[in-house]
């Protein structure tokens, strides 16, 4: 009964994989200095994928509390009912998560966070979800901001429940490997 959460950024860019050129000919790749990016927050448990929040502004404690209120809590209520002692929150030690404002919100709403080491490999299972989504989105780069956001939402919506369950079921093995490798 663990809820995995994290944020990521999706960058709208074209990926050039191969270039044809004559021997000795120089080829210059133009780059986008400030690509359009969309930040995302999501959560999941062995019961499936919860709410997805997309935003373009900088994430701060106030926005994080709003995400907890309108993203995390409705998702956990759907999965585990009204009792917030039925589940635990797993998130990294990002200063926004550990800010006084966010701590107060979590205490006031009975959200129990699992301890997370300050220096640890990122073994939050949601990283696998973000990687899969980015891979699928980059196969055919979006053409507009509207299209970009729609594609991110579609990828999230199409994630199968059994994928969430498989990830959660893999956690024990991952922890065993971490212990075996002394945390590396």
Short mmCIF file of N, CA and C in Angstrom, two decimals:
data_model
loop_
_atom_site.label_atom_id
_atom_site.label_comp_id
_atom_site.label_asym_id
_atom_site.label_seq_id
_atom_site.Cartn_x
_atom_site.Cartn_y
_atom_site.Cartn_z
N UNK A 1 0.83 -1.20 0.00
CA UNK A 1 0.00 0.00 0.00
C UNK A 1 0.86 1.25 0.00
N UNK A 2 1.73 1.29 -0.99
CA UNK A 2 2.62 2.44 -1.16
C UNK A 2 2.19 3.21 -2.40
N UNK A 3 2.20 4.53 -2.29
CA UNK A 3 1.90 5.40 -3.43
C UNK A 3 3.20 6.05 -3.86
N UNK A 4 3.60 5.80 -5.09
CA UNK A 4 4.83 6.34 -5.66
C UNK A 4 4.50 7.63 -6.40
N UNK A 5 5.23 8.70 -6.11
CA UNK A 5 5.00 9.98 -6.77
C UNK A 5 6.33 10.62 -7.15
N UNK A 6 6.29 11.45 -8.16
CA UNK A 6 7.46 12.25 -8.51
C UNK A 6 7.09 13.19 -9.64
N UNK A 7 8.01 14.10 -9.91
CA UNK A 7 7.85 15.04 -11.01
C UNK A 7 8.89 14.73 -12.07
N UNK A 8 8.60 15.17 -13.28
CA UNK A 8 9.56 15.09 -14.38
C UNK A 8 9.27 16.23 -15.34
N UNK A 9 10.15 16.40 -16.32
CA UNK A 9 9.93 17.40 -17.36
C UNK A 9 9.99 16.72 -18.72
N UNK A 10 9.08 17.09 -19.57
CA UNK A 10 9.06 16.63 -20.95
C UNK A 10 9.50 17.80 -21.82
N UNK A 11 10.46 17.57 -22.71
CA UNK A 11 10.99 18.62 -23.58
C UNK A 11 10.50 18.40 -25.00
N UNK A 12 9.95 19.45 -25.59
CA UNK A 12 9.48 19.36 -26.97
C UNK A 12 10.65 19.66 -27.90
N UNK A 13 11.14 18.64 -28.54
CA UNK A 13 12.29 18.81 -29.44
C UNK A 13 12.27 17.70 -30.47
N UNK A 14 12.90 17.94 -31.56
CA UNK A 14 13.06 16.89 -32.55
C UNK A 14 14.38 16.20 -32.29
N UNK A 15 14.35 14.91 -32.35
CA UNK A 15 15.56 14.13 -32.14
C UNK A 15 16.06 13.66 -33.50
N UNK A 16 17.26 14.11 -33.88
CA UNK A 16 17.86 13.67 -35.15
C UNK A 16 18.69 12.43 -34.85
N UNK A 17 18.29 11.33 -35.42
CA UNK A 17 18.98 10.08 -35.12
C UNK A 17 20.08 9.76 -36.13
N UNK A 18 19.84 10.06 -37.43
CA UNK A 18 20.84 9.76 -38.46
C UNK A 18 20.88 10.89 -39.47
N UNK A 19 22.06 11.10 -40.02
CA UNK A 19 22.25 12.15 -41.01
C UNK A 19 23.05 11.55 -42.17
N UNK A 20 22.61 11.84 -43.41
CA UNK A 20 23.37 11.42 -44.59
C UNK A 20 24.18 12.61 -45.07
N UNK A 21 25.48 12.41 -45.29
CA UNK A 21 26.34 13.48 -45.79
C UNK A 21 27.48 12.85 -46.58
N UNK A 22 28.10 13.66 -47.43
CA UNK A 22 29.24 13.18 -48.20
C UNK A 22 30.48 13.19 -47.31
N UNK A 23 31.42 12.30 -47.62
CA UNK A 23 32.66 12.22 -46.88
C UNK A 23 33.37 13.58 -46.93
N UNK A 24 33.81 14.03 -45.77
CA UNK A 24 34.51 15.31 -45.69
C UNK A 24 33.59 16.51 -45.56
N UNK A 25 32.32 16.32 -45.79
CA UNK A 25 31.37 17.42 -45.68
C UNK A 25 31.00 17.65 -44.21
N UNK A 26 31.03 18.89 -43.80
CA UNK A 26 30.64 19.22 -42.43
C UNK A 26 29.12 19.27 -42.32
N UNK A 27 28.64 18.84 -41.20
CA UNK A 27 27.20 18.92 -40.96
C UNK A 27 26.99 19.58 -39.61
N UNK A 28 26.16 20.58 -39.60
CA UNK A 28 25.89 21.31 -38.36
C UNK A 28 24.46 21.06 -37.93
N UNK A 29 24.31 20.71 -36.69
CA UNK A 29 22.97 20.47 -36.14
C UNK A 29 22.55 21.73 -35.41
N UNK A 30 21.45 22.31 -35.88
CA UNK A 30 20.94 23.48 -35.16
C UNK A 30 20.24 23.00 -33.90
N UNK A 31 20.45 23.71 -32.83
CA UNK A 31 19.86 23.31 -31.56
C UNK A 31 18.87 24.37 -31.10
N UNK A 32 17.95 23.94 -30.31
CA UNK A 32 16.99 24.86 -29.71
C UNK A 32 17.55 25.25 -28.35
N UNK A 33 17.79 26.53 -28.16
CA UNK A 33 18.41 26.99 -26.92
C UNK A 33 17.49 26.79 -25.71
N UNK A 34 16.23 27.10 -25.86
CA UNK A 34 15.28 26.97 -24.76
C UNK A 34 14.05 26.22 -25.26
N UNK A 35 14.14 24.88 -25.30
CA UNK A 35 13.01 24.11 -25.83
C UNK A 35 11.79 24.26 -24.92
N UNK A 36 10.63 24.13 -25.51
CA UNK A 36 9.40 24.16 -24.72
C UNK A 36 9.41 22.93 -23.82
N UNK A 37 9.10 23.16 -22.56
CA UNK A 37 9.03 22.01 -21.67
C UNK A 37 7.78 22.08 -20.81
N UNK A 38 7.29 20.91 -20.51
CA UNK A 38 6.12 20.77 -19.67
C UNK A 38 6.53 19.89 -18.49
N UNK A 39 6.22 20.37 -17.31
CA UNK A 39 6.50 19.60 -16.10
C UNK A 39 5.28 18.73 -15.81
N UNK A 40 5.54 17.57 -15.24
CA UNK A 40 4.45 16.66 -14.90
C UNK A 40 4.67 16.10 -13.50
N UNK A 41 3.58 15.90 -12.80
CA UNK A 41 3.56 15.19 -11.53
C UNK A 41 2.55 14.07 -11.68
N UNK A 42 2.91 12.89 -11.21
CA UNK A 42 2.00 11.77 -11.28
C UNK A 42 2.16 10.87 -10.08
N UNK A 43 1.20 9.97 -9.91
CA UNK A 43 1.27 9.01 -8.81
C UNK A 43 0.68 7.67 -9.28
N UNK A 44 1.14 6.60 -8.63
CA UNK A 44 0.55 5.30 -8.89
C UNK A 44 0.77 4.38 -7.70
N UNK A 45 -0.01 3.33 -7.67
CA UNK A 45 0.13 2.28 -6.67
C UNK A 45 -0.12 0.96 -7.40
N UNK A 46 -0.15 -0.12 -6.64
CA UNK A 46 -0.44 -1.40 -7.29
C UNK A 46 -1.87 -1.45 -7.82
N UNK A 47 -2.68 -0.46 -7.48
CA UNK A 47 -4.08 -0.39 -7.94
C UNK A 47 -4.21 0.31 -9.29
N UNK A 48 -3.13 0.95 -9.75
CA UNK A 48 -3.18 1.64 -11.04
C UNK A 48 -2.56 3.02 -10.98
N UNK A 49 -2.84 3.81 -12.01
CA UNK A 49 -2.28 5.14 -12.13
C UNK A 49 -3.31 6.17 -11.71
N UNK A 50 -2.84 7.16 -10.95
CA UNK A 50 -3.73 8.19 -10.43
C UNK A 50 -3.77 9.42 -11.32
N UNK A 51 -4.00 10.54 -10.69
CA UNK A 51 -4.10 11.82 -11.40
C UNK A 51 -2.73 12.22 -11.94
N UNK A 52 -2.77 12.94 -13.05
CA UNK A 52 -1.57 13.52 -13.66
C UNK A 52 -1.76 15.03 -13.68
N UNK A 53 -0.76 15.75 -13.20
CA UNK A 53 -0.79 17.21 -13.25
C UNK A 53 0.28 17.70 -14.20
N UNK A 54 -0.10 18.53 -15.15
CA UNK A 54 0.85 19.16 -16.07
C UNK A 54 0.90 20.64 -15.75
N UNK A 55 2.11 21.20 -15.77
CA UNK A 55 2.27 22.62 -15.48
C UNK A 55 3.53 23.14 -16.15
N UNK A 56 3.55 24.44 -16.40
CA UNK A 56 4.71 25.05 -17.08
C UNK A 56 5.48 25.97 -16.15
N UNK A 57 4.88 26.36 -15.05
CA UNK A 57 5.59 27.27 -14.14
C UNK A 57 6.48 26.47 -13.19
N UNK A 58 7.29 27.18 -12.45
CA UNK A 58 8.19 26.55 -11.50
C UNK A 58 7.39 25.96 -10.33
N UNK A 59 7.75 24.75 -9.96
CA UNK A 59 7.07 24.10 -8.84
C UNK A 59 7.58 24.67 -7.53
N UNK A 60 6.66 25.14 -6.70
CA UNK A 60 7.02 25.62 -5.37
C UNK A 60 6.13 24.91 -4.35
N UNK A 61 6.30 25.22 -3.08
CA UNK A 61 5.55 24.53 -2.02
C UNK A 61 4.05 24.74 -2.16
N UNK A 62 3.64 25.94 -2.53
CA UNK A 62 2.21 26.23 -2.67
C UNK A 62 1.58 25.35 -3.76
N UNK A 63 2.24 25.27 -4.91
CA UNK A 63 1.74 24.43 -6.00
C UNK A 63 1.79 22.96 -5.59
N UNK A 64 2.84 22.56 -4.86
CA UNK A 64 2.95 21.17 -4.42
C UNK A 64 1.77 20.79 -3.53
N UNK A 65 1.39 21.67 -2.61
CA UNK A 65 0.23 21.41 -1.74
C UNK A 65 -1.06 21.31 -2.56
N UNK A 66 -1.17 22.14 -3.58
CA UNK A 66 -2.34 22.08 -4.47
C UNK A 66 -2.37 20.72 -5.19
N UNK A 67 -1.21 20.25 -5.62
CA UNK A 67 -1.13 18.94 -6.29
C UNK A 67 -1.50 17.82 -5.31
N UNK A 68 -1.01 17.91 -4.07
CA UNK A 68 -1.41 16.92 -3.07
C UNK A 68 -2.93 16.91 -2.91
N UNK A 69 -3.51 18.11 -2.81
CA UNK A 69 -4.95 18.23 -2.55
C UNK A 69 -5.81 17.72 -3.71
N UNK A 70 -5.44 18.09 -4.93
CA UNK A 70 -6.28 17.76 -6.09
C UNK A 70 -5.77 16.58 -6.91
N UNK A 71 -4.58 16.08 -6.61
CA UNK A 71 -4.03 14.94 -7.34
C UNK A 71 -3.84 13.72 -6.46
N UNK A 72 -3.05 13.89 -5.41
CA UNK A 72 -2.72 12.76 -4.54
C UNK A 72 -3.94 12.25 -3.77
N UNK A 73 -4.60 13.14 -3.03
CA UNK A 73 -5.70 12.70 -2.17
C UNK A 73 -6.87 12.08 -2.93
N UNK A 74 -7.32 12.66 -4.06
CA UNK A 74 -8.39 11.98 -4.81
C UNK A 74 -7.97 10.61 -5.34
N UNK A 75 -6.71 10.48 -5.74
CA UNK A 75 -6.22 9.19 -6.24
C UNK A 75 -6.21 8.14 -5.13
N UNK A 76 -5.70 8.52 -3.96
CA UNK A 76 -5.63 7.56 -2.86
C UNK A 76 -7.01 7.22 -2.32
N UNK A 77 -7.92 8.19 -2.35
CA UNK A 77 -9.30 7.92 -1.91
C UNK A 77 -9.94 6.87 -2.81
N UNK A 78 -9.69 6.99 -4.11
CA UNK A 78 -10.22 6.02 -5.08
C UNK A 78 -9.66 4.62 -4.81
N UNK A 79 -8.36 4.56 -4.50
CA UNK A 79 -7.71 3.26 -4.31
C UNK A 79 -7.95 2.65 -2.94
N UNK A 80 -7.87 3.49 -1.89
CA UNK A 80 -7.83 2.96 -0.52
C UNK A 80 -8.96 3.45 0.39
N UNK A 81 -9.86 4.27 -0.11
CA UNK A 81 -10.93 4.80 0.72
C UNK A 81 -10.50 6.08 1.45
N UNK A 82 -11.32 6.50 2.39
CA UNK A 82 -11.09 7.77 3.09
C UNK A 82 -9.98 7.73 4.13
N UNK A 83 -9.62 6.56 4.59
CA UNK A 83 -8.66 6.44 5.69
C UNK A 83 -7.23 6.55 5.17
N UNK A 84 -6.57 7.66 5.47
CA UNK A 84 -5.20 7.86 4.97
C UNK A 84 -4.15 7.06 5.72
N UNK A 85 -4.56 6.28 6.73
CA UNK A 85 -3.59 5.41 7.40
C UNK A 85 -3.46 4.08 6.66
N UNK A 86 -4.23 3.90 5.59
CA UNK A 86 -4.19 2.66 4.81
C UNK A 86 -3.07 2.63 3.78
N UNK A 87 -2.32 3.70 3.65
CA UNK A 87 -1.29 3.76 2.62
C UNK A 87 -0.16 4.69 3.08
N UNK A 88 0.98 4.58 2.41
CA UNK A 88 2.14 5.43 2.70
C UNK A 88 2.63 6.08 1.41
N UNK A 89 3.13 7.29 1.55
CA UNK A 89 3.61 8.08 0.41
C UNK A 89 5.11 7.90 0.26
N UNK A 90 5.54 7.60 -0.96
CA UNK A 90 6.96 7.53 -1.25
C UNK A 90 7.29 8.65 -2.23
N UNK A 91 8.11 9.58 -1.77
CA UNK A 91 8.59 10.68 -2.61
C UNK A 91 10.01 11.00 -2.18
N UNK A 92 10.77 11.64 -3.06
CA UNK A 92 12.16 11.94 -2.74
C UNK A 92 12.24 13.12 -1.76
N UNK A 93 13.46 13.51 -1.43
CA UNK A 93 13.69 14.57 -0.45
C UNK A 93 13.81 15.94 -1.08
N UNK A 94 13.15 16.15 -2.18
CA UNK A 94 13.13 17.47 -2.80
C UNK A 94 12.68 18.49 -1.76
N UNK A 95 13.33 19.65 -1.69
CA UNK A 95 12.96 20.66 -0.69
C UNK A 95 11.48 21.05 -0.71
N UNK A 96 10.84 20.95 -1.85
CA UNK A 96 9.41 21.26 -1.90
C UNK A 96 8.60 20.24 -1.11
N UNK A 97 9.01 18.99 -1.15
CA UNK A 97 8.28 17.95 -0.43
C UNK A 97 8.50 18.06 1.08
N UNK A 98 9.65 18.57 1.47
CA UNK A 98 9.99 18.63 2.89
C UNK A 98 9.82 20.04 3.47
N UNK A 99 9.25 20.94 2.71
CA UNK A 99 9.04 22.31 3.20
C UNK A 99 8.03 22.30 4.36
N UNK A 100 8.07 23.34 5.17
CA UNK A 100 7.14 23.44 6.30
C UNK A 100 5.70 23.41 5.82
N UNK A 101 5.42 24.11 4.73
CA UNK A 101 4.05 24.16 4.21
C UNK A 101 3.56 22.77 3.81
N UNK A 102 4.39 22.02 3.08
CA UNK A 102 3.99 20.69 2.64
C UNK A 102 3.91 19.71 3.81
N UNK A 103 4.83 19.83 4.76
CA UNK A 103 4.76 18.97 5.95
C UNK A 103 3.47 19.21 6.71
N UNK A 104 3.09 20.49 6.87
CA UNK A 104 1.84 20.83 7.57
C UNK A 104 0.63 20.25 6.83
N UNK A 105 0.64 20.37 5.51
CA UNK A 105 -0.46 19.82 4.72
C UNK A 105 -0.58 18.32 4.94
N UNK A 106 0.55 17.62 4.87
CA UNK A 106 0.52 16.16 5.02
C UNK A 106 0.05 15.76 6.42
N UNK A 107 0.52 16.44 7.45
CA UNK A 107 0.09 16.14 8.82
C UNK A 107 -1.41 16.40 8.96
N UNK A 108 -1.88 17.54 8.47
CA UNK A 108 -3.30 17.91 8.58
C UNK A 108 -4.21 16.93 7.85
N UNK A 109 -3.69 16.27 6.83
CA UNK A 109 -4.49 15.34 6.04
C UNK A 109 -4.16 13.87 6.30
N UNK A 110 -3.34 13.62 7.33
CA UNK A 110 -3.03 12.25 7.72
C UNK A 110 -2.18 11.48 6.73
N UNK A 111 -1.42 12.18 5.91
CA UNK A 111 -0.56 11.52 4.92
C UNK A 111 0.74 11.09 5.59
N UNK A 112 1.04 9.81 5.52
CA UNK A 112 2.24 9.26 6.13
C UNK A 112 3.30 9.04 5.05
N UNK A 113 4.43 9.73 5.19
CA UNK A 113 5.52 9.59 4.22
C UNK A 113 6.50 8.53 4.68
N UNK A 114 6.97 7.74 3.75
CA UNK A 114 8.03 6.78 4.06
C UNK A 114 9.36 7.51 4.13
N UNK A 115 10.25 7.09 5.03
CA UNK A 115 11.57 7.73 5.07
C UNK A 115 12.35 7.41 3.79
N UNK A 116 13.14 8.37 3.35
CA UNK A 116 13.91 8.20 2.12
C UNK A 116 15.32 8.71 2.40
N UNK A 117 16.35 7.91 2.13
CA UNK A 117 17.71 8.37 2.41
C UNK A 117 18.07 9.60 1.58
N UNK A 118 18.85 10.50 2.19
CA UNK A 118 19.20 11.74 1.48
C UNK A 118 20.11 11.47 0.29
N UNK A 119 21.02 10.54 0.41
CA UNK A 119 21.91 10.17 -0.69
C UNK A 119 21.58 8.74 -1.09
N UNK A 120 20.80 8.59 -2.13
CA UNK A 120 20.41 7.24 -2.53
C UNK A 120 20.24 7.17 -4.04
N UNK A 121 20.39 5.98 -4.60
CA UNK A 121 20.07 5.85 -6.02
C UNK A 121 18.58 6.09 -6.17
N UNK A 122 18.19 6.62 -7.29
CA UNK A 122 16.78 6.91 -7.50
C UNK A 122 16.06 5.62 -7.85
N UNK A 123 15.51 4.98 -6.85
CA UNK A 123 14.80 3.72 -7.11
C UNK A 123 13.30 3.89 -6.96
N UNK A 124 12.83 5.12 -7.13
CA UNK A 124 11.39 5.35 -7.16
C UNK A 124 10.87 4.76 -8.47
N UNK A 125 9.92 3.87 -8.36
CA UNK A 125 9.42 3.14 -9.52
C UNK A 125 8.81 4.03 -10.59
N UNK A 126 8.38 5.22 -10.22
CA UNK A 126 7.75 6.10 -11.21
C UNK A 126 8.75 6.55 -12.28
N UNK A 127 10.05 6.45 -11.98
CA UNK A 127 11.07 6.80 -12.98
C UNK A 127 10.94 5.89 -14.21
N UNK A 128 10.57 4.63 -14.00
CA UNK A 128 10.35 3.71 -15.12
C UNK A 128 9.17 4.17 -15.98
N UNK A 129 8.15 4.69 -15.32
CA UNK A 129 6.96 5.18 -16.02
C UNK A 129 7.32 6.38 -16.88
N UNK A 130 8.04 7.35 -16.28
CA UNK A 130 8.43 8.55 -17.04
C UNK A 130 9.29 8.17 -18.24
N UNK A 131 10.23 7.25 -18.05
CA UNK A 131 11.12 6.85 -19.15
C UNK A 131 10.33 6.23 -20.30
N UNK A 132 9.37 5.38 -19.98
CA UNK A 132 8.54 4.75 -21.02
C UNK A 132 7.72 5.80 -21.76
N UNK A 133 7.13 6.73 -21.03
CA UNK A 133 6.32 7.77 -21.66
C UNK A 133 7.17 8.64 -22.59
N UNK A 134 8.36 9.03 -22.14
CA UNK A 134 9.23 9.88 -22.95
C UNK A 134 9.66 9.15 -24.22
N UNK A 135 9.94 7.87 -24.10
CA UNK A 135 10.33 7.07 -25.26
C UNK A 135 9.21 7.06 -26.30
N UNK A 136 7.99 6.85 -25.85
CA UNK A 136 6.85 6.79 -26.77
C UNK A 136 6.55 8.16 -27.39
N UNK A 137 6.64 9.21 -26.60
CA UNK A 137 6.36 10.56 -27.10
C UNK A 137 7.42 10.99 -28.11
N UNK A 138 8.68 10.64 -27.86
CA UNK A 138 9.77 11.05 -28.76
C UNK A 138 9.80 10.28 -30.08
N UNK A 139 9.04 9.20 -30.18
CA UNK A 139 8.99 8.46 -31.45
C UNK A 139 8.40 9.32 -32.56
N UNK A 140 7.49 10.18 -32.19
CA UNK A 140 6.89 11.12 -33.15
C UNK A 140 6.75 12.45 -32.42
N UNK A 141 7.77 13.31 -32.52
CA UNK A 141 7.77 14.55 -31.74
C UNK A 141 6.52 15.40 -31.99
N UNK A 142 5.99 16.01 -30.92
CA UNK A 142 4.81 16.85 -31.05
C UNK A 142 5.09 18.11 -31.87
N UNK A 143 4.03 18.69 -32.42
CA UNK A 143 4.18 19.84 -33.31
C UNK A 143 3.73 21.15 -32.69
N UNK A 144 3.00 21.09 -31.60
CA UNK A 144 2.53 22.31 -30.93
C UNK A 144 2.41 22.04 -29.44
N UNK A 145 2.31 23.10 -28.66
CA UNK A 145 2.16 22.95 -27.21
C UNK A 145 0.88 22.18 -26.88
N UNK A 146 -0.20 22.50 -27.58
CA UNK A 146 -1.49 21.82 -27.35
C UNK A 146 -1.36 20.32 -27.64
N UNK A 147 -0.74 20.01 -28.78
CA UNK A 147 -0.52 18.62 -29.18
C UNK A 147 0.39 17.90 -28.18
N UNK A 148 1.42 18.62 -27.70
CA UNK A 148 2.38 18.08 -26.75
C UNK A 148 1.67 17.67 -25.45
N UNK A 149 0.86 18.57 -24.91
CA UNK A 149 0.15 18.28 -23.66
C UNK A 149 -0.85 17.14 -23.86
N UNK A 150 -1.52 17.12 -24.99
CA UNK A 150 -2.49 16.06 -25.28
C UNK A 150 -1.79 14.70 -25.36
N UNK A 151 -0.61 14.67 -25.96
CA UNK A 151 0.12 13.40 -26.09
C UNK A 151 0.60 12.89 -24.74
N UNK A 152 1.04 13.81 -23.87
CA UNK A 152 1.46 13.40 -22.52
C UNK A 152 0.27 12.81 -21.77
N UNK A 153 -0.86 13.51 -21.82
CA UNK A 153 -2.07 13.02 -21.14
C UNK A 153 -2.51 11.66 -21.69
N UNK A 154 -2.44 11.52 -23.02
CA UNK A 154 -2.85 10.26 -23.65
C UNK A 154 -1.95 9.11 -23.20
N UNK A 155 -0.64 9.36 -23.19
CA UNK A 155 0.29 8.31 -22.75
C UNK A 155 -0.01 7.88 -21.32
N UNK A 156 -0.27 8.86 -20.45
CA UNK A 156 -0.57 8.55 -19.04
C UNK A 156 -1.87 7.74 -18.94
N UNK A 157 -2.88 8.19 -19.66
CA UNK A 157 -4.19 7.53 -19.62
C UNK A 157 -4.11 6.10 -20.13
N UNK A 158 -3.23 5.84 -21.09
CA UNK A 158 -3.12 4.52 -21.70
C UNK A 158 -2.20 3.56 -20.95
N UNK A 159 -1.62 4.00 -19.83
CA UNK A 159 -0.76 3.09 -19.06
C UNK A 159 -1.64 1.99 -18.45
N UNK A 160 -1.29 0.73 -18.69
CA UNK A 160 -2.13 -0.35 -18.17
C UNK A 160 -1.96 -0.57 -16.67
N UNK A 161 -3.06 -0.91 -16.01
CA UNK A 161 -3.05 -1.15 -14.56
C UNK A 161 -2.06 -2.26 -14.22
N UNK A 162 -1.97 -3.29 -15.05
CA UNK A 162 -1.06 -4.39 -14.74
C UNK A 162 0.40 -3.96 -14.79
N UNK A 163 0.72 -2.91 -15.55
CA UNK A 163 2.08 -2.36 -15.56
C UNK A 163 2.40 -1.78 -14.18
N UNK A 164 1.45 -1.07 -13.59
CA UNK A 164 1.64 -0.52 -12.24
C UNK A 164 1.87 -1.65 -11.24
N UNK A 165 1.05 -2.68 -11.32
CA UNK A 165 1.17 -3.81 -10.39
C UNK A 165 2.51 -4.53 -10.56
N UNK A 166 2.96 -4.71 -11.81
CA UNK A 166 4.25 -5.37 -12.06
C UNK A 166 5.40 -4.56 -11.47
N UNK A 167 5.35 -3.23 -11.64
CA UNK A 167 6.39 -2.38 -11.07
C UNK A 167 6.43 -2.52 -9.55
N UNK A 168 5.27 -2.42 -8.92
CA UNK A 168 5.21 -2.52 -7.46
C UNK A 168 5.72 -3.88 -7.00
N UNK A 169 5.35 -4.93 -7.70
CA UNK A 169 5.80 -6.28 -7.33
C UNK A 169 7.30 -6.47 -7.53
N UNK A 170 7.94 -5.63 -8.34
CA UNK A 170 9.39 -5.73 -8.56
C UNK A 170 10.20 -5.03 -7.47
N UNK A 171 9.55 -4.27 -6.61
CA UNK A 171 10.26 -3.45 -5.63
C UNK A 171 11.09 -4.29 -4.66
N UNK A 172 10.55 -5.39 -4.18
CA UNK A 172 11.28 -6.22 -3.23
C UNK A 172 12.60 -6.70 -3.83
N UNK A 173 12.57 -7.14 -5.07
CA UNK A 173 13.79 -7.60 -5.75
C UNK A 173 14.78 -6.45 -5.92
N UNK A 174 14.29 -5.28 -6.27
CA UNK A 174 15.16 -4.11 -6.43
C UNK A 174 15.86 -3.76 -5.12
N UNK A 175 15.13 -3.82 -4.02
CA UNK A 175 15.72 -3.52 -2.72
C UNK A 175 16.76 -4.56 -2.35
N UNK A 176 16.47 -5.83 -2.63
CA UNK A 176 17.45 -6.89 -2.38
C UNK A 176 18.75 -6.63 -3.15
N UNK A 177 18.63 -6.21 -4.41
CA UNK A 177 19.82 -5.90 -5.22
C UNK A 177 20.59 -4.72 -4.64
N UNK A 178 19.87 -3.70 -4.19
CA UNK A 178 20.53 -2.54 -3.58
C UNK A 178 21.32 -2.95 -2.34
N UNK A 179 20.73 -3.80 -1.52
CA UNK A 179 21.41 -4.27 -0.30
C UNK A 179 22.63 -5.09 -0.69
N UNK A 180 22.45 -5.99 -1.66
CA UNK A 180 23.54 -6.84 -2.13
C UNK A 180 24.71 -6.02 -2.67
N UNK A 181 24.40 -4.89 -3.31
CA UNK A 181 25.43 -4.04 -3.93
C UNK A 181 25.82 -2.87 -3.04
N UNK A 182 25.51 -2.96 -1.77
CA UNK A 182 25.84 -1.91 -0.80
C UNK A 182 25.34 -0.53 -1.21
N UNK A 183 24.14 -0.49 -1.75
CA UNK A 183 23.52 0.79 -2.08
C UNK A 183 23.87 1.37 -3.43
N UNK A 184 24.68 0.68 -4.22
CA UNK A 184 25.06 1.20 -5.54
C UNK A 184 24.19 0.62 -6.64
#
